[in-house]
mmCIF file with all atom_site columns, C-alpha atoms in Angstrom:
data_model
loop_
_atom_site.group_PDB
_atom_site.id
_atom_site.type_symbol
_atom_site.label_atom_id
_atom_site.label_alt_id
_atom_site.label_comp_id
_atom_site.label_asym_id
_atom_site.label_entity_id
_atom_site.label_seq_id
_atom_site.pdbx_PDB_ins_code
_atom_site.Cartn_x
_atom_site.Cartn_y
_atom_site.Cartn_z
_atom_site.occupancy
_atom_site.B_iso_or_equiv
_atom_site.pdbx_formal_charge
_atom_site.auth_seq_id
_atom_site.auth_comp_id
_atom_site.auth_asym_id
_atom_site.auth_atom_id
_atom_site.pdbx_PDB_model_num
ATOM 1   C CA . MET A 1 1   ? -24.664 -48.521 -3.320  1.00 0.00 ? 1   MET A CA 1
ATOM 2   C CA . LYS A 1 2   ? -26.843 -46.197 -1.190  1.00 0.00 ? 2   LYS A CA 1
ATOM 3   C CA . LYS A 1 3   ? -24.526 -46.700 1.767   1.00 0.00 ? 3   LYS A CA 1
ATOM 4   C CA . THR A 1 4   ? -21.467 -45.767 -0.319  1.00 0.00 ? 4   THR A CA 1
ATOM 5   C CA . LEU A 1 5   ? -23.145 -42.619 -1.647  1.00 0.00 ? 5   LEU A CA 1
ATOM 6   C CA . LYS A 1 6   ? -24.188 -41.677 1.874   1.00 0.00 ? 6   LYS A CA 1
ATOM 7   C CA . TRP A 1 7   ? -20.580 -41.998 3.140   1.00 0.00 ? 7   TRP A CA 1
ATOM 8   C CA . VAL A 1 8   ? -19.195 -40.077 0.160   1.00 0.00 ? 8   VAL A CA 1
ATOM 9   C CA . GLY A 1 9   ? -21.701 -37.298 0.893   1.00 0.00 ? 9   GLY A CA 1
ATOM 10  C CA . ILE A 1 10  ? -20.722 -37.208 4.559   1.00 0.00 ? 10  ILE A CA 1
ATOM 11  C CA . VAL A 1 11  ? -16.990 -37.121 3.761   1.00 0.00 ? 11  VAL A CA 1
ATOM 12  C CA . VAL A 1 12  ? -17.462 -34.362 1.177   1.00 0.00 ? 12  VAL A CA 1
ATOM 13  C CA . GLY A 1 13  ? -19.616 -32.370 3.623   1.00 0.00 ? 13  GLY A CA 1
ATOM 14  C CA . VAL A 1 14  ? -17.104 -32.696 6.465   1.00 0.00 ? 14  VAL A CA 1
ATOM 15  C CA . LEU A 1 15  ? -14.249 -31.777 4.122   1.00 0.00 ? 15  LEU A CA 1
ATOM 16  C CA . ALA A 1 16  ? -16.131 -28.677 2.928   1.00 0.00 ? 16  ALA A CA 1
ATOM 17  C CA . VAL A 1 17  ? -16.752 -27.547 6.526   1.00 0.00 ? 17  VAL A CA 1
ATOM 18  C CA . VAL A 1 18  ? -13.098 -28.121 7.502   1.00 0.00 ? 18  VAL A CA 1
ATOM 19  C CA . LEU A 1 19  ? -11.848 -26.176 4.453   1.00 0.00 ? 19  LEU A CA 1
ATOM 20  C CA . PHE A 1 20  ? -14.244 -23.306 5.166   1.00 0.00 ? 20  PHE A CA 1
ATOM 21  C CA . ILE A 1 21  ? -13.092 -23.093 8.797   1.00 0.00 ? 21  ILE A CA 1
ATOM 22  C CA . ALA A 1 22  ? -9.431  -23.232 7.719   1.00 0.00 ? 22  ALA A CA 1
ATOM 23  C CA . PHE A 1 23  ? -10.015 -20.432 5.188   1.00 0.00 ? 23  PHE A CA 1
ATOM 24  C CA . LYS A 1 24  ? -11.696 -18.228 7.804   1.00 0.00 ? 24  LYS A CA 1
ATOM 25  C CA . PHE A 1 25  ? -8.860  -18.920 10.271  1.00 0.00 ? 25  PHE A CA 1
ATOM 26  C CA . LEU A 1 26  ? -6.212  -17.941 7.708   1.00 0.00 ? 26  LEU A CA 1
ATOM 27  C CA . GLN A 1 27  ? -8.216  -14.859 6.747   1.00 0.00 ? 27  GLN A CA 1
ATOM 28  C CA . ALA A 1 28  ? -8.464  -13.758 10.396  1.00 0.00 ? 28  ALA A CA 1
ATOM 29  C CA . ASN A 1 29  ? -4.719  -14.214 10.924  1.00 0.00 ? 29  ASN A CA 1
ATOM 30  C CA . THR A 1 30  ? -3.967  -12.234 7.765   1.00 0.00 ? 30  THR A CA 1
ATOM 31  C CA . LYS A 1 31  ? -6.103  -9.373  9.100   1.00 0.00 ? 31  LYS A CA 1
ATOM 32  C CA . LYS A 1 32  ? -4.021  -9.281  12.294  1.00 0.00 ? 32  LYS A CA 1
ATOM 33  C CA . ALA A 1 33  ? -0.850  -8.680  10.254  1.00 0.00 ? 33  ALA A CA 1
ATOM 34  C CA . SER A 1 34  ? -2.508  -6.033  8.064   1.00 0.00 ? 34  SER A CA 1
ATOM 35  C CA . PRO A 1 35  ? -5.353  -4.446  10.049  1.00 0.00 ? 35  PRO A CA 1
ATOM 36  C CA . GLU A 1 36  ? -8.340  -2.783  8.413   1.00 0.00 ? 36  GLU A CA 1
ATOM 37  C CA . ALA A 1 37  ? -8.712  0.992   8.407   1.00 0.00 ? 37  ALA A CA 1
ATOM 38  C CA . THR A 1 38  ? -11.215 3.515   7.099   1.00 0.00 ? 38  THR A CA 1
ATOM 39  C CA . VAL A 1 39  ? -10.343 7.159   6.460   1.00 0.00 ? 39  VAL A CA 1
ATOM 40  C CA . GLU A 1 40  ? -12.864 9.853   5.654   1.00 0.00 ? 40  GLU A CA 1
ATOM 41  C CA . TYR A 1 41  ? -12.918 13.301  4.133   1.00 0.00 ? 41  TYR A CA 1
ATOM 42  C CA . LYS A 1 42  ? -15.931 15.545  4.775   1.00 0.00 ? 42  LYS A CA 1
ATOM 43  C CA . LYS A 1 43  ? -16.025 19.138  3.607   1.00 0.00 ? 43  LYS A CA 1
ATOM 44  C CA . ASP A 1 44  ? -18.607 21.383  1.920   1.00 0.00 ? 44  ASP A CA 1
ATOM 45  C CA . GLY A 1 45  ? -20.996 18.478  1.333   1.00 0.00 ? 45  GLY A CA 1
ATOM 46  C CA . THR A 1 46  ? -18.338 16.241  -0.227  1.00 0.00 ? 46  THR A CA 1
ATOM 47  C CA . GLU A 1 47  ? -17.924 12.923  1.570   1.00 0.00 ? 47  GLU A CA 1
ATOM 48  C CA . ILE A 1 48  ? -15.159 10.507  0.631   1.00 0.00 ? 48  ILE A CA 1
ATOM 49  C CA . SER A 1 49  ? -14.395 7.227   2.375   1.00 0.00 ? 49  SER A CA 1
ATOM 50  C CA . VAL A 1 50  ? -11.474 4.857   1.789   1.00 0.00 ? 50  VAL A CA 1
ATOM 51  C CA . PHE A 1 51  ? -11.473 1.324   3.240   1.00 0.00 ? 51  PHE A CA 1
ATOM 52  C CA . TYR A 1 52  ? -8.140  -0.524  3.104   1.00 0.00 ? 52  TYR A CA 1
ATOM 53  C CA . CYS A 1 53  ? -5.823  -2.901  4.963   1.00 0.00 ? 53  CYS A CA 1
ATOM 54  C CA . ARG A 1 54  ? -2.473  -1.670  6.323   1.00 0.00 ? 54  ARG A CA 1
ATOM 55  C CA . PRO A 1 55  ? 0.534   -3.933  5.728   1.00 0.00 ? 55  PRO A CA 1
ATOM 56  C CA . SER A 1 56  ? 3.789   -3.279  7.605   1.00 0.00 ? 56  SER A CA 1
ATOM 57  C CA . LYS A 1 57  ? 7.337   -2.918  6.316   1.00 0.00 ? 57  LYS A CA 1
ATOM 58  C CA . LYS A 1 58  ? 8.851   -5.464  8.747   1.00 0.00 ? 58  LYS A CA 1
ATOM 59  C CA . GLY A 1 59  ? 12.391  -4.754  7.546   1.00 0.00 ? 59  GLY A CA 1
ATOM 60  C CA . ARG A 1 60  ? 11.545  -5.526  3.923   1.00 0.00 ? 60  ARG A CA 1
ATOM 61  C CA . THR A 1 61  ? 12.337  -3.475  0.836   1.00 0.00 ? 61  THR A CA 1
ATOM 62  C CA . ILE A 1 62  ? 8.876   -2.347  -0.281  1.00 0.00 ? 62  ILE A CA 1
ATOM 63  C CA . PHE A 1 63  ? 8.820   -0.556  -3.632  1.00 0.00 ? 63  PHE A CA 1
ATOM 64  C CA . GLY A 1 64  ? 10.772  -2.230  -6.397  1.00 0.00 ? 64  GLY A CA 1
ATOM 65  C CA . ASP A 1 65  ? 10.792  -5.543  -4.466  1.00 0.00 ? 65  ASP A CA 1
ATOM 66  C CA . LEU A 1 66  ? 7.750   -6.573  -2.380  1.00 0.00 ? 66  LEU A CA 1
ATOM 67  C CA . VAL A 1 67  ? 5.668   -4.233  -4.568  1.00 0.00 ? 67  VAL A CA 1
ATOM 68  C CA . PRO A 1 68  ? 7.383   -4.456  -7.993  1.00 0.00 ? 68  PRO A CA 1
ATOM 69  C CA . TYR A 1 69  ? 7.755   -1.379  -10.153 1.00 0.00 ? 69  TYR A CA 1
ATOM 70  C CA . GLY A 1 70  ? 5.596   -1.328  -13.267 1.00 0.00 ? 70  GLY A CA 1
ATOM 71  C CA . GLU A 1 71  ? 3.028   -3.853  -11.984 1.00 0.00 ? 71  GLU A CA 1
ATOM 72  C CA . VAL A 1 72  ? -0.509  -3.290  -10.721 1.00 0.00 ? 72  VAL A CA 1
ATOM 73  C CA . TRP A 1 73  ? -0.714  -3.220  -6.897  1.00 0.00 ? 73  TRP A CA 1
ATOM 74  C CA . ARG A 1 74  ? -3.949  -3.599  -4.962  1.00 0.00 ? 74  ARG A CA 1
ATOM 75  C CA . THR A 1 75  ? -2.808  -0.598  -2.877  1.00 0.00 ? 75  THR A CA 1
ATOM 76  C CA . GLY A 1 76  ? -2.844  -2.208  0.528   1.00 0.00 ? 76  GLY A CA 1
ATOM 77  C CA . ALA A 1 77  ? -3.277  -5.795  1.667   1.00 0.00 ? 77  ALA A CA 1
ATOM 78  C CA . ASN A 1 78  ? -6.057  -8.386  1.727   1.00 0.00 ? 78  ASN A CA 1
ATOM 79  C CA . GLU A 1 79  ? -9.242  -7.109  0.008   1.00 0.00 ? 79  GLU A CA 1
ATOM 80  C CA . ALA A 1 80  ? -8.956  -4.562  -2.767  1.00 0.00 ? 80  ALA A CA 1
ATOM 81  C CA . THR A 1 81  ? -9.002  -1.015  -1.369  1.00 0.00 ? 81  THR A CA 1
ATOM 82  C CA . THR A 1 82  ? -12.332 0.766   -1.894  1.00 0.00 ? 82  THR A CA 1
ATOM 83  C CA . PHE A 1 83  ? -12.846 4.477   -2.541  1.00 0.00 ? 83  PHE A CA 1
ATOM 84  C CA . THR A 1 84  ? -16.350 5.968   -2.226  1.00 0.00 ? 84  THR A CA 1
ATOM 85  C CA . THR A 1 85  ? -17.416 9.513   -3.070  1.00 0.00 ? 85  THR A CA 1
ATOM 86  C CA . ASN A 1 86  ? -20.880 11.060  -2.871  1.00 0.00 ? 86  ASN A CA 1
ATOM 87  C CA . LYS A 1 87  ? -20.047 13.779  -5.451  1.00 0.00 ? 87  LYS A CA 1
ATOM 88  C CA . ASP A 1 88  ? -18.219 13.933  -8.770  1.00 0.00 ? 88  ASP A CA 1
ATOM 89  C CA . LEU A 1 89  ? -14.525 14.760  -8.269  1.00 0.00 ? 89  LEU A CA 1
ATOM 90  C CA . THR A 1 90  ? -12.011 16.352  -10.615 1.00 0.00 ? 90  THR A CA 1
ATOM 91  C CA . ILE A 1 91  ? -8.628  14.630  -10.481 1.00 0.00 ? 91  ILE A CA 1
ATOM 92  C CA . SER A 1 92  ? -5.854  15.883  -12.792 1.00 0.00 ? 92  SER A CA 1
ATOM 93  C CA . GLY A 1 93  ? -8.475  17.598  -14.942 1.00 0.00 ? 93  GLY A CA 1
ATOM 94  C CA . LYS A 1 94  ? -10.508 14.402  -15.361 1.00 0.00 ? 94  LYS A CA 1
ATOM 95  C CA . THR A 1 95  ? -13.925 13.664  -13.839 1.00 0.00 ? 95  THR A CA 1
ATOM 96  C CA . LEU A 1 96  ? -14.466 10.781  -11.440 1.00 0.00 ? 96  LEU A CA 1
ATOM 97  C CA . PRO A 1 97  ? -18.260 10.329  -11.149 1.00 0.00 ? 97  PRO A CA 1
ATOM 98  C CA . ALA A 1 98  ? -19.801 9.874   -7.699  1.00 0.00 ? 98  ALA A CA 1
ATOM 99  C CA . GLY A 1 99  ? -19.789 6.201   -6.737  1.00 0.00 ? 99  GLY A CA 1
ATOM 100 C CA . LYS A 1 100 ? -17.821 3.338   -5.249  1.00 0.00 ? 100 LYS A CA 1
ATOM 101 C CA . TYR A 1 101 ? -14.553 2.165   -6.786  1.00 0.00 ? 101 TYR A CA 1
ATOM 102 C CA . THR A 1 102 ? -11.642 -0.125  -6.102  1.00 0.00 ? 102 THR A CA 1
ATOM 103 C CA . LEU A 1 103 ? -8.335  1.724   -5.916  1.00 0.00 ? 103 LEU A CA 1
ATOM 104 C CA . TRP A 1 104 ? -5.275  0.339   -7.711  1.00 0.00 ? 104 TRP A CA 1
ATOM 105 C CA . THR A 1 105 ? -1.831  1.758   -8.355  1.00 0.00 ? 105 THR A CA 1
ATOM 106 C CA . ILE A 1 106 ? 1.132   1.052   -10.594 1.00 0.00 ? 106 ILE A CA 1
ATOM 107 C CA . PRO A 1 107 ? 4.197   2.263   -8.684  1.00 0.00 ? 107 PRO A CA 1
ATOM 108 C CA . GLN A 1 108 ? 7.286   3.482   -10.531 1.00 0.00 ? 108 GLN A CA 1
ATOM 109 C CA . LYS A 1 109 ? 10.437  5.015   -9.076  1.00 0.00 ? 109 LYS A CA 1
ATOM 110 C CA . ASP A 1 110 ? 9.487   8.595   -9.972  1.00 0.00 ? 110 ASP A CA 1
ATOM 111 C CA . LYS A 1 111 ? 5.699   8.441   -10.553 1.00 0.00 ? 111 LYS A CA 1
ATOM 112 C CA . TRP A 1 112 ? 2.641   6.308   -9.840  1.00 0.00 ? 112 TRP A CA 1
ATOM 113 C CA . SER A 1 113 ? -0.444  5.608   -11.887 1.00 0.00 ? 113 SER A CA 1
ATOM 114 C CA . VAL A 1 114 ? -3.522  5.780   -9.673  1.00 0.00 ? 114 VAL A CA 1
ATOM 115 C CA . ILE A 1 115 ? -6.511  3.839   -11.011 1.00 0.00 ? 115 ILE A CA 1
ATOM 116 C CA . PHE A 1 116 ? -10.175 3.976   -10.004 1.00 0.00 ? 116 PHE A CA 1
ATOM 117 C CA . ASN A 1 117 ? -11.964 0.803   -11.130 1.00 0.00 ? 117 ASN A CA 1
ATOM 118 C CA . SER A 1 118 ? -15.748 0.271   -11.074 1.00 0.00 ? 118 SER A CA 1
ATOM 119 C CA . LYS A 1 119 ? -15.648 -3.451  -10.286 1.00 0.00 ? 119 LYS A CA 1
ATOM 120 C CA . MET A 1 120 ? -15.703 -4.753  -6.708  1.00 0.00 ? 120 MET A CA 1
ATOM 121 C CA . TYR A 1 121 ? -13.385 -7.700  -6.035  1.00 0.00 ? 121 TYR A CA 1
ATOM 122 C CA . ASP A 1 122 ? -13.609 -10.199 -3.152  1.00 0.00 ? 122 ASP A CA 1
ATOM 123 C CA . TRP A 1 123 ? -9.837  -10.199 -2.655  1.00 0.00 ? 123 TRP A CA 1
ATOM 124 C CA . GLY A 1 124 ? -7.075  -8.037  -4.066  1.00 0.00 ? 124 GLY A CA 1
ATOM 125 C CA . VAL A 1 125 ? -5.048  -10.799 -5.707  1.00 0.00 ? 125 VAL A CA 1
ATOM 126 C CA . SER A 1 126 ? -5.536  -14.228 -7.237  1.00 0.00 ? 126 SER A CA 1
ATOM 127 C CA . PHE A 1 127 ? -4.147  -17.381 -5.615  1.00 0.00 ? 127 PHE A CA 1
ATOM 128 C CA . GLY A 1 128 ? -1.114  -16.888 -7.873  1.00 0.00 ? 128 GLY A CA 1
ATOM 129 C CA . GLY A 1 129 ? -0.442  -13.453 -6.370  1.00 0.00 ? 129 GLY A CA 1
ATOM 130 C CA . VAL A 1 130 ? -1.527  -11.477 -9.450  1.00 0.00 ? 130 VAL A CA 1
ATOM 131 C CA . ALA A 1 131 ? -3.652  -8.337  -8.934  1.00 0.00 ? 131 ALA A CA 1
ATOM 132 C CA . SER A 1 132 ? -7.347  -9.071  -9.577  1.00 0.00 ? 132 SER A CA 1
ATOM 133 C CA . ARG A 1 133 ? -8.003  -5.768  -11.415 1.00 0.00 ? 133 ARG A CA 1
ATOM 134 C CA . GLU A 1 134 ? -9.725  -5.966  -14.781 1.00 0.00 ? 134 GLU A CA 1
ATOM 135 C CA . ALA A 1 135 ? -8.540  -3.007  -16.896 1.00 0.00 ? 135 ALA A CA 1
ATOM 136 C CA . ALA A 1 136 ? -11.825 -2.927  -18.853 1.00 0.00 ? 136 ALA A CA 1
ATOM 137 C CA . ALA A 1 137 ? -13.564 -1.671  -15.672 1.00 0.00 ? 137 ALA A CA 1
ATOM 138 C CA . ASP A 1 138 ? -11.165 1.264   -15.172 1.00 0.00 ? 138 ASP A CA 1
ATOM 139 C CA . VAL A 1 139 ? -13.052 4.551   -14.884 1.00 0.00 ? 139 VAL A CA 1
ATOM 140 C CA . LEU A 1 140 ? -10.132 6.933   -14.326 1.00 0.00 ? 140 LEU A CA 1
ATOM 141 C CA . GLN A 1 141 ? -6.341  6.676   -14.383 1.00 0.00 ? 141 GLN A CA 1
ATOM 142 C CA . VAL A 1 142 ? -3.990  9.535   -13.460 1.00 0.00 ? 142 VAL A CA 1
ATOM 143 C CA . GLU A 1 143 ? -0.255  9.873   -12.897 1.00 0.00 ? 143 GLU A CA 1
ATOM 144 C CA . VAL A 1 144 ? 1.170   11.547  -9.804  1.00 0.00 ? 144 VAL A CA 1
ATOM 145 C CA . PRO A 1 145 ? 4.809   12.208  -8.839  1.00 0.00 ? 145 PRO A CA 1
ATOM 146 C CA . VAL A 1 146 ? 6.608   10.344  -6.061  1.00 0.00 ? 146 VAL A CA 1
ATOM 147 C CA . GLU A 1 147 ? 7.870   12.270  -3.038  1.00 0.00 ? 147 GLU A CA 1
ATOM 148 C CA . ALA A 1 148 ? 10.570  10.960  -0.691  1.00 0.00 ? 148 ALA A CA 1
ATOM 149 C CA . LEU A 1 149 ? 9.693   10.803  2.988   1.00 0.00 ? 149 LEU A CA 1
ATOM 150 C CA . GLY A 1 150 ? 12.356  11.911  5.454   1.00 0.00 ? 150 GLY A CA 1
ATOM 151 C CA . ALA A 1 151 ? 11.663  9.007   7.799   1.00 0.00 ? 151 ALA A CA 1
ATOM 152 C CA . VAL A 1 152 ? 10.471  5.442   7.266   1.00 0.00 ? 152 VAL A CA 1
ATOM 153 C CA . GLN A 1 153 ? 6.682   4.964   7.407   1.00 0.00 ? 153 GLN A CA 1
ATOM 154 C CA . GLU A 1 154 ? 6.451   1.463   8.964   1.00 0.00 ? 154 GLU A CA 1
ATOM 155 C CA . GLN A 1 155 ? 2.805   0.797   8.142   1.00 0.00 ? 155 GLN A CA 1
ATOM 156 C CA . PHE A 1 156 ? 1.064   1.685   4.875   1.00 0.00 ? 156 PHE A CA 1
ATOM 157 C CA . GLN A 1 157 ? -1.230  4.662   5.380   1.00 0.00 ? 157 GLN A CA 1
ATOM 158 C CA . ILE A 1 158 ? -3.858  6.462   3.345   1.00 0.00 ? 158 ILE A CA 1
ATOM 159 C CA . SER A 1 159 ? -4.913  9.869   4.647   1.00 0.00 ? 159 SER A CA 1
ATOM 160 C CA . PHE A 1 160 ? -6.472  13.117  3.473   1.00 0.00 ? 160 PHE A CA 1
ATOM 161 C CA . ASP A 1 161 ? -4.838  16.530  3.376   1.00 0.00 ? 161 ASP A CA 1
ATOM 162 C CA . GLU A 1 162 ? -7.851  18.786  3.879   1.00 0.00 ? 162 GLU A CA 1
ATOM 163 C CA . ALA A 1 163 ? -5.977  21.997  3.048   1.00 0.00 ? 163 ALA A CA 1
ATOM 164 C CA . THR A 1 164 ? -5.095  20.937  -0.530  1.00 0.00 ? 164 THR A CA 1
ATOM 165 C CA . PRO A 1 165 ? -7.500  18.832  -0.709  1.00 0.00 ? 165 PRO A CA 1
ATOM 166 C CA . ALA A 1 166 ? -5.764  15.584  -1.596  1.00 0.00 ? 166 ALA A CA 1
ATOM 167 C CA . MET A 1 167 ? -5.571  11.892  -0.829  1.00 0.00 ? 167 MET A CA 1
ATOM 168 C CA . VAL A 1 168 ? -2.109  10.887  0.422   1.00 0.00 ? 168 VAL A CA 1
ATOM 169 C CA . LEU A 1 169 ? -0.606  7.384   0.222   1.00 0.00 ? 169 LEU A CA 1
ATOM 170 C CA . ALA A 1 170 ? 2.573   6.764   2.240   1.00 0.00 ? 170 ALA A CA 1
ATOM 171 C CA . TRP A 1 171 ? 4.718   3.725   3.028   1.00 0.00 ? 171 TRP A CA 1
ATOM 172 C CA . ASP A 1 172 ? 8.387   3.061   3.643   1.00 0.00 ? 172 ASP A CA 1
ATOM 173 C CA . LYS A 1 173 ? 10.136  6.211   2.318   1.00 0.00 ? 173 LYS A CA 1
ATOM 174 C CA . THR A 1 174 ? 7.583   6.875   -0.441  1.00 0.00 ? 174 THR A CA 1
ATOM 175 C CA . LYS A 1 175 ? 4.659   9.264   -0.562  1.00 0.00 ? 175 LYS A CA 1
ATOM 176 C CA . VAL A 1 176 ? 2.252   10.123  -3.376  1.00 0.00 ? 176 VAL A CA 1
ATOM 177 C CA . THR A 1 177 ? -0.366  12.842  -3.269  1.00 0.00 ? 177 THR A CA 1
ATOM 178 C CA . VAL A 1 178 ? -3.552  12.755  -5.370  1.00 0.00 ? 178 VAL A CA 1
ATOM 179 C CA . PRO A 1 179 ? -5.135  16.227  -5.422  1.00 0.00 ? 179 PRO A CA 1
ATOM 180 C CA . PHE A 1 180 ? -8.862  16.486  -6.135  1.00 0.00 ? 180 PHE A CA 1
ATOM 181 C CA . GLU A 1 181 ? -11.519 19.170  -6.489  1.00 0.00 ? 181 GLU A CA 1
#
């Protein structure tokens, strides 16, 4: 009996190690396809940082297909995108308190909902491909209009327009701008 338990323990241990290594390998390969990026905004004592992963178009139809209209998107690839601010911000007349948030969007053809959520998630989607966001943790949700880009943006990009100031999300032929004060 002891010998059987010992072998079961060894098999389970080896299997756990193999699965962990396989998971890390798959995670590393996923990162190659959608590399990590961090963008920062620093002006007048306000510091904002966005960490996200940048998927590529690769000939696919993005909005309305790969990223369905009317459904929550993790706004990037891999881990949920994080947005950190050291000061309270005003976005569309609403206050976003200083802190760290996950950034989610609900794309539509003519407008997007941009959501700041207080919960941190290990990964942006479940194994079933559903966004991990829990609506109860939403701190702020605003709607912004969609702008058409003149040329295709191959890789998803988040940037800051310091003149406005605003956060800009662009991919494929779609751009949304989220002004803040």
